[in-house]
């Protein structure tokens, strides 16, 4: 079992920015972020591959940026120009299978809440 702690969530007005961070006891070479929103049970948001290439949910493309700091065992999600529909709980997935949106485990950490108001 991998220990995962997300941080950085909070409340922000539409158009604002939030930076999420995730520290995990172990990361696969590929990792990502998911979210739960009032209208979607769980939604894939962003993924980073071992070579640094990234993939995004279409609605966040150009606004969100996923990055990682291997020295700190940390995964980040910079969220800019936030919209009300970005409101939700965000979860770090340190164990993604490269080239897919699947994970090695079905364990989900507590996540961090992001609330965007108009």
Short mmCIF file of N, CA and C in Angstrom, two decimals:
data_model
loop_
_atom_site.label_atom_id
_atom_site.label_comp_id
_atom_site.label_asym_id
_atom_site.label_seq_id
_atom_site.Cartn_x
_atom_site.Cartn_y
_atom_site.Cartn_z
N UNK A 1 0.83 -1.19 0.00
CA UNK A 1 0.00 0.00 0.00
C UNK A 1 0.87 1.24 0.00
N UNK A 2 0.54 2.17 -0.88
CA UNK A 2 1.31 3.40 -1.02
C UNK A 2 0.66 4.51 -0.19
N UNK A 3 1.45 5.17 0.63
CA UNK A 3 0.96 6.33 1.39
C UNK A 3 0.91 7.54 0.47
N UNK A 4 -0.24 8.18 0.44
CA UNK A 4 -0.45 9.34 -0.44
C UNK A 4 -1.06 10.48 0.37
N UNK A 5 -0.52 11.66 0.23
CA UNK A 5 -1.09 12.84 0.88
C UNK A 5 -1.18 13.96 -0.15
N UNK A 6 -2.41 14.41 -0.39
CA UNK A 6 -2.62 15.54 -1.29
C UNK A 6 -2.77 16.82 -0.46
N UNK A 7 -2.38 17.93 -1.06
CA UNK A 7 -2.54 19.22 -0.38
C UNK A 7 -2.71 20.31 -1.42
N UNK A 8 -3.09 21.49 -0.94
CA UNK A 8 -3.17 22.66 -1.81
C UNK A 8 -4.56 23.05 -2.23
N UNK A 9 -5.56 22.27 -1.87
CA UNK A 9 -6.92 22.63 -2.25
C UNK A 9 -7.41 23.85 -1.49
N UNK A 10 -8.57 24.33 -1.86
CA UNK A 10 -9.15 25.48 -1.19
C UNK A 10 -10.25 26.09 -2.02
N UNK A 11 -10.67 27.29 -1.61
CA UNK A 11 -11.73 28.00 -2.31
C UNK A 11 -11.14 29.15 -3.10
N UNK A 12 -11.63 29.33 -4.31
CA UNK A 12 -11.10 30.37 -5.18
C UNK A 12 -12.22 30.85 -6.09
N UNK A 13 -12.09 32.07 -6.55
CA UNK A 13 -13.08 32.59 -7.49
C UNK A 13 -12.75 32.14 -8.90
N UNK A 14 -13.75 32.08 -9.73
CA UNK A 14 -13.55 31.72 -11.13
C UNK A 14 -12.49 32.64 -11.74
N UNK A 15 -11.62 32.02 -12.52
CA UNK A 15 -10.51 32.76 -13.12
C UNK A 15 -9.24 32.71 -12.30
N UNK A 16 -9.35 32.24 -11.07
CA UNK A 16 -8.19 32.16 -10.19
C UNK A 16 -7.38 30.90 -10.41
N UNK A 17 -6.38 30.72 -9.54
CA UNK A 17 -5.45 29.60 -9.68
C UNK A 17 -5.29 28.87 -8.35
N UNK A 18 -5.01 27.60 -8.47
CA UNK A 18 -4.71 26.75 -7.32
C UNK A 18 -3.62 25.77 -7.75
N UNK A 19 -2.72 25.46 -6.83
CA UNK A 19 -1.68 24.47 -7.12
C UNK A 19 -1.84 23.32 -6.13
N UNK A 20 -2.06 22.14 -6.66
CA UNK A 20 -2.17 20.94 -5.83
C UNK A 20 -0.84 20.21 -5.82
N UNK A 21 -0.55 19.58 -4.69
CA UNK A 21 0.65 18.76 -4.58
C UNK A 21 0.29 17.42 -3.97
N UNK A 22 1.09 16.44 -4.31
CA UNK A 22 0.88 15.09 -3.80
C UNK A 22 2.25 14.51 -3.45
N UNK A 23 2.35 14.02 -2.24
CA UNK A 23 3.55 13.32 -1.82
C UNK A 23 3.16 11.87 -1.59
N UNK A 24 3.94 10.97 -2.15
CA UNK A 24 3.65 9.55 -2.02
C UNK A 24 4.91 8.80 -1.62
N UNK A 25 4.69 7.69 -0.94
CA UNK A 25 5.83 6.89 -0.51
C UNK A 25 6.52 6.22 -1.70
N UNK A 26 5.76 6.09 -2.78
CA UNK A 26 6.34 5.48 -3.98
C UNK A 26 5.54 5.92 -5.19
N UNK A 27 6.23 6.20 -6.26
CA UNK A 27 5.58 6.56 -7.52
C UNK A 27 5.98 5.57 -8.60
N UNK A 28 5.04 5.25 -9.44
CA UNK A 28 5.37 4.58 -10.70
C UNK A 28 6.03 5.60 -11.61
N UNK A 29 6.57 5.16 -12.72
CA UNK A 29 7.13 6.11 -13.67
C UNK A 29 6.03 6.98 -14.28
N UNK A 30 4.80 6.52 -14.21
CA UNK A 30 3.66 7.30 -14.71
C UNK A 30 2.68 7.56 -13.57
N UNK A 31 2.14 8.75 -13.53
CA UNK A 31 1.25 9.15 -12.43
C UNK A 31 0.23 10.13 -12.96
N UNK A 32 -0.79 10.40 -12.14
CA UNK A 32 -1.83 11.30 -12.64
C UNK A 32 -2.72 11.85 -11.55
N UNK A 33 -3.71 12.61 -11.98
CA UNK A 33 -4.71 13.21 -11.11
C UNK A 33 -6.11 12.86 -11.64
N UNK A 34 -7.00 12.59 -10.70
CA UNK A 34 -8.41 12.37 -11.01
C UNK A 34 -9.22 13.33 -10.14
N UNK A 35 -10.51 13.43 -10.44
CA UNK A 35 -11.37 14.25 -9.58
C UNK A 35 -12.78 13.68 -9.54
N UNK A 36 -13.46 14.00 -8.46
CA UNK A 36 -14.88 13.72 -8.31
C UNK A 36 -15.60 15.06 -8.27
N UNK A 37 -16.60 15.21 -9.10
CA UNK A 37 -17.36 16.47 -9.15
C UNK A 37 -18.82 16.18 -8.83
N UNK A 38 -19.62 17.22 -8.63
CA UNK A 38 -21.04 17.00 -8.37
C UNK A 38 -21.76 16.26 -9.50
N UNK A 39 -21.19 16.28 -10.71
CA UNK A 39 -21.87 15.63 -11.84
C UNK A 39 -21.15 14.40 -12.34
N UNK A 40 -19.94 14.15 -11.86
CA UNK A 40 -19.18 12.98 -12.33
C UNK A 40 -18.58 12.25 -11.14
N UNK A 41 -18.82 10.93 -11.10
CA UNK A 41 -18.33 10.16 -9.96
C UNK A 41 -16.81 10.19 -9.88
N UNK A 42 -16.15 9.94 -10.93
CA UNK A 42 -14.69 10.06 -10.97
C UNK A 42 -14.29 10.33 -12.41
N UNK A 43 -13.40 11.29 -12.55
CA UNK A 43 -13.03 11.76 -13.88
C UNK A 43 -11.52 11.87 -13.98
N UNK A 44 -10.99 11.41 -15.05
CA UNK A 44 -9.54 11.52 -15.29
C UNK A 44 -9.23 12.96 -15.65
N UNK A 45 -8.18 13.50 -15.07
CA UNK A 45 -7.86 14.91 -15.27
C UNK A 45 -6.55 15.10 -16.01
N UNK A 46 -5.49 14.48 -15.51
CA UNK A 46 -4.18 14.69 -16.12
C UNK A 46 -3.29 13.50 -15.83
N UNK A 47 -2.37 13.24 -16.74
CA UNK A 47 -1.45 12.13 -16.60
C UNK A 47 -0.09 12.55 -17.11
N UNK A 48 0.96 12.06 -16.44
CA UNK A 48 2.32 12.32 -16.90
C UNK A 48 3.03 10.99 -17.07
N UNK A 49 3.70 10.84 -18.20
CA UNK A 49 4.42 9.61 -18.51
C UNK A 49 5.87 9.70 -18.03
N UNK A 50 6.56 8.57 -18.11
CA UNK A 50 7.95 8.54 -17.68
C UNK A 50 8.86 9.45 -18.48
N UNK A 51 8.51 9.70 -19.72
CA UNK A 51 9.34 10.57 -20.56
C UNK A 51 8.94 12.04 -20.43
N UNK A 52 7.97 12.32 -19.53
CA UNK A 52 7.53 13.69 -19.31
C UNK A 52 6.36 14.12 -20.16
N UNK A 53 5.95 13.31 -21.08
CA UNK A 53 4.80 13.67 -21.90
C UNK A 53 3.53 13.64 -21.04
N UNK A 54 2.56 14.43 -21.45
CA UNK A 54 1.36 14.61 -20.61
C UNK A 54 0.09 14.42 -21.43
N UNK A 55 -0.98 14.10 -20.74
CA UNK A 55 -2.31 13.99 -21.34
C UNK A 55 -3.31 14.64 -20.39
N UNK A 56 -4.33 15.26 -20.97
CA UNK A 56 -5.31 16.00 -20.16
C UNK A 56 -6.72 15.72 -20.60
N UNK A 57 -7.63 15.85 -19.65
CA UNK A 57 -9.04 15.92 -19.95
C UNK A 57 -9.24 17.12 -20.87
N UNK A 58 -10.05 16.97 -21.91
CA UNK A 58 -10.20 18.02 -22.90
C UNK A 58 -10.60 19.36 -22.29
N UNK A 59 -11.47 19.31 -21.29
CA UNK A 59 -11.98 20.56 -20.72
C UNK A 59 -10.96 21.31 -19.87
N UNK A 60 -9.84 20.67 -19.53
CA UNK A 60 -8.83 21.36 -18.72
C UNK A 60 -7.57 21.64 -19.52
N UNK A 61 -7.50 21.10 -20.74
CA UNK A 61 -6.34 21.31 -21.60
C UNK A 61 -6.08 22.81 -21.78
N UNK A 62 -4.83 23.20 -21.57
CA UNK A 62 -4.48 24.60 -21.71
C UNK A 62 -4.64 25.41 -20.44
N UNK A 63 -5.31 24.86 -19.45
CA UNK A 63 -5.51 25.55 -18.17
C UNK A 63 -4.79 24.85 -17.03
N UNK A 64 -4.66 23.54 -17.10
CA UNK A 64 -4.01 22.75 -16.06
C UNK A 64 -2.66 22.26 -16.57
N UNK A 65 -1.71 22.15 -15.63
CA UNK A 65 -0.39 21.62 -15.97
C UNK A 65 0.04 20.64 -14.91
N UNK A 66 0.33 19.42 -15.33
CA UNK A 66 0.82 18.40 -14.40
C UNK A 66 2.34 18.37 -14.48
N UNK A 67 2.98 18.20 -13.33
CA UNK A 67 4.44 18.12 -13.30
C UNK A 67 4.85 17.25 -12.12
N UNK A 68 6.10 16.84 -12.13
CA UNK A 68 6.58 16.02 -11.03
C UNK A 68 7.99 16.44 -10.64
N UNK A 69 8.29 16.23 -9.36
CA UNK A 69 9.62 16.49 -8.83
C UNK A 69 10.09 15.17 -8.24
N UNK A 70 10.88 14.44 -9.00
CA UNK A 70 11.29 13.11 -8.56
C UNK A 70 12.16 13.16 -7.31
N UNK A 71 12.95 14.20 -7.16
CA UNK A 71 13.83 14.31 -5.99
C UNK A 71 13.01 14.42 -4.70
N UNK A 72 11.82 15.02 -4.80
CA UNK A 72 10.97 15.21 -3.63
C UNK A 72 9.84 14.20 -3.56
N UNK A 73 9.80 13.27 -4.52
CA UNK A 73 8.70 12.29 -4.59
C UNK A 73 7.35 13.01 -4.60
N UNK A 74 7.24 14.01 -5.46
CA UNK A 74 6.07 14.86 -5.46
C UNK A 74 5.49 15.01 -6.86
N UNK A 75 4.18 15.04 -6.91
CA UNK A 75 3.43 15.28 -8.14
C UNK A 75 2.61 16.54 -7.94
N UNK A 76 2.60 17.41 -8.93
CA UNK A 76 1.88 18.67 -8.81
C UNK A 76 0.84 18.84 -9.91
N UNK A 77 -0.15 19.66 -9.62
CA UNK A 77 -1.14 20.03 -10.63
C UNK A 77 -1.40 21.53 -10.50
N UNK A 78 -0.90 22.30 -11.43
CA UNK A 78 -1.14 23.73 -11.47
C UNK A 78 -2.44 23.97 -12.23
N UNK A 79 -3.37 24.63 -11.57
CA UNK A 79 -4.70 24.83 -12.14
C UNK A 79 -4.92 26.33 -12.30
N UNK A 80 -4.99 26.79 -13.51
CA UNK A 80 -5.18 28.21 -13.82
C UNK A 80 -6.52 28.43 -14.50
N UNK A 81 -6.96 29.69 -14.48
CA UNK A 81 -8.23 30.07 -15.12
C UNK A 81 -9.34 29.09 -14.73
N UNK A 82 -9.46 28.88 -13.43
CA UNK A 82 -10.42 27.91 -12.93
C UNK A 82 -11.85 28.30 -13.24
N UNK A 83 -12.67 27.29 -13.47
CA UNK A 83 -14.08 27.48 -13.75
C UNK A 83 -14.92 26.82 -12.66
N UNK A 84 -16.14 27.25 -12.53
CA UNK A 84 -17.02 26.68 -11.51
C UNK A 84 -17.13 25.17 -11.66
N UNK A 85 -17.13 24.71 -12.90
CA UNK A 85 -17.26 23.26 -13.14
C UNK A 85 -16.01 22.47 -12.77
N UNK A 86 -14.94 23.14 -12.39
CA UNK A 86 -13.75 22.45 -11.89
C UNK A 86 -13.89 22.09 -10.42
N UNK A 87 -14.95 22.56 -9.79
CA UNK A 87 -15.18 22.25 -8.38
C UNK A 87 -15.25 20.75 -8.17
N UNK A 88 -14.53 20.28 -7.17
CA UNK A 88 -14.56 18.86 -6.88
C UNK A 88 -13.44 18.46 -5.95
N UNK A 89 -13.39 17.18 -5.66
CA UNK A 89 -12.30 16.64 -4.85
C UNK A 89 -11.30 15.99 -5.79
N UNK A 90 -10.05 16.37 -5.60
CA UNK A 90 -8.98 15.94 -6.49
C UNK A 90 -8.12 14.87 -5.81
N UNK A 91 -7.81 13.84 -6.57
CA UNK A 91 -7.07 12.70 -6.05
C UNK A 91 -5.81 12.45 -6.86
N UNK A 92 -4.76 12.17 -6.15
CA UNK A 92 -3.49 11.83 -6.77
C UNK A 92 -3.45 10.32 -7.05
N UNK A 93 -2.91 9.95 -8.19
CA UNK A 93 -2.76 8.53 -8.54
C UNK A 93 -1.29 8.29 -8.85
N UNK A 94 -0.52 7.82 -7.88
CA UNK A 94 0.91 7.67 -8.08
C UNK A 94 1.29 6.38 -8.81
N UNK A 95 0.31 5.56 -9.11
CA UNK A 95 0.60 4.22 -9.60
C UNK A 95 -0.10 3.93 -10.93
N UNK A 96 -0.01 4.84 -11.85
CA UNK A 96 -0.69 4.64 -13.12
C UNK A 96 0.12 3.74 -14.04
N UNK A 97 -0.60 3.03 -14.87
CA UNK A 97 0.03 2.18 -15.87
C UNK A 97 0.29 3.05 -17.09
N UNK A 98 1.52 3.09 -17.50
CA UNK A 98 1.93 4.00 -18.55
C UNK A 98 1.12 3.80 -19.82
N UNK A 99 0.75 4.89 -20.43
CA UNK A 99 0.00 4.85 -21.67
C UNK A 99 -1.49 4.61 -21.49
N UNK A 100 -1.92 4.50 -20.24
CA UNK A 100 -3.33 4.24 -19.96
C UNK A 100 -3.80 5.14 -18.83
N UNK A 101 -5.10 5.08 -18.55
CA UNK A 101 -5.66 5.77 -17.39
C UNK A 101 -5.95 4.79 -16.27
N UNK A 102 -5.39 3.60 -16.36
CA UNK A 102 -5.59 2.59 -15.34
C UNK A 102 -4.52 2.68 -14.28
N UNK A 103 -4.86 2.20 -13.09
CA UNK A 103 -3.94 2.20 -11.98
C UNK A 103 -3.61 0.77 -11.57
N UNK A 104 -2.49 0.63 -10.86
CA UNK A 104 -2.11 -0.68 -10.34
C UNK A 104 -3.04 -1.10 -9.19
N UNK A 105 -3.50 -0.15 -8.41
CA UNK A 105 -4.35 -0.49 -7.27
C UNK A 105 -5.67 0.26 -7.36
N UNK A 106 -6.63 -0.21 -6.57
CA UNK A 106 -7.92 0.46 -6.50
C UNK A 106 -8.05 1.34 -5.29
N UNK A 107 -6.92 1.56 -4.61
CA UNK A 107 -6.94 2.37 -3.38
C UNK A 107 -6.96 3.85 -3.73
N UNK A 108 -7.86 4.59 -3.10
CA UNK A 108 -7.92 6.03 -3.28
C UNK A 108 -7.69 6.72 -1.95
N UNK A 109 -6.83 7.71 -1.97
CA UNK A 109 -6.55 8.48 -0.76
C UNK A 109 -7.70 9.44 -0.49
N UNK A 110 -7.53 10.32 0.50
CA UNK A 110 -8.63 11.20 0.90
C UNK A 110 -8.89 12.33 -0.07
N UNK A 111 -7.91 12.70 -0.84
CA UNK A 111 -8.08 13.77 -1.81
C UNK A 111 -8.06 15.14 -1.18
N UNK A 112 -8.14 16.15 -2.02
CA UNK A 112 -8.17 17.53 -1.56
C UNK A 112 -9.25 18.29 -2.31
N UNK A 113 -10.04 19.06 -1.58
CA UNK A 113 -11.20 19.73 -2.16
C UNK A 113 -10.82 21.05 -2.81
N UNK A 114 -11.33 21.28 -4.00
CA UNK A 114 -11.19 22.56 -4.69
C UNK A 114 -12.59 23.08 -4.97
N UNK A 115 -12.87 24.28 -4.51
CA UNK A 115 -14.18 24.88 -4.72
C UNK A 115 -14.01 26.19 -5.47
N UNK A 116 -14.65 26.28 -6.62
CA UNK A 116 -14.55 27.47 -7.46
C UNK A 116 -15.91 28.16 -7.48
N UNK A 117 -15.92 29.42 -7.09
CA UNK A 117 -17.18 30.17 -7.04
C UNK A 117 -17.21 31.22 -8.15
N UNK A 118 -18.42 31.56 -8.55
CA UNK A 118 -18.57 32.52 -9.66
C UNK A 118 -18.52 33.94 -9.16
#
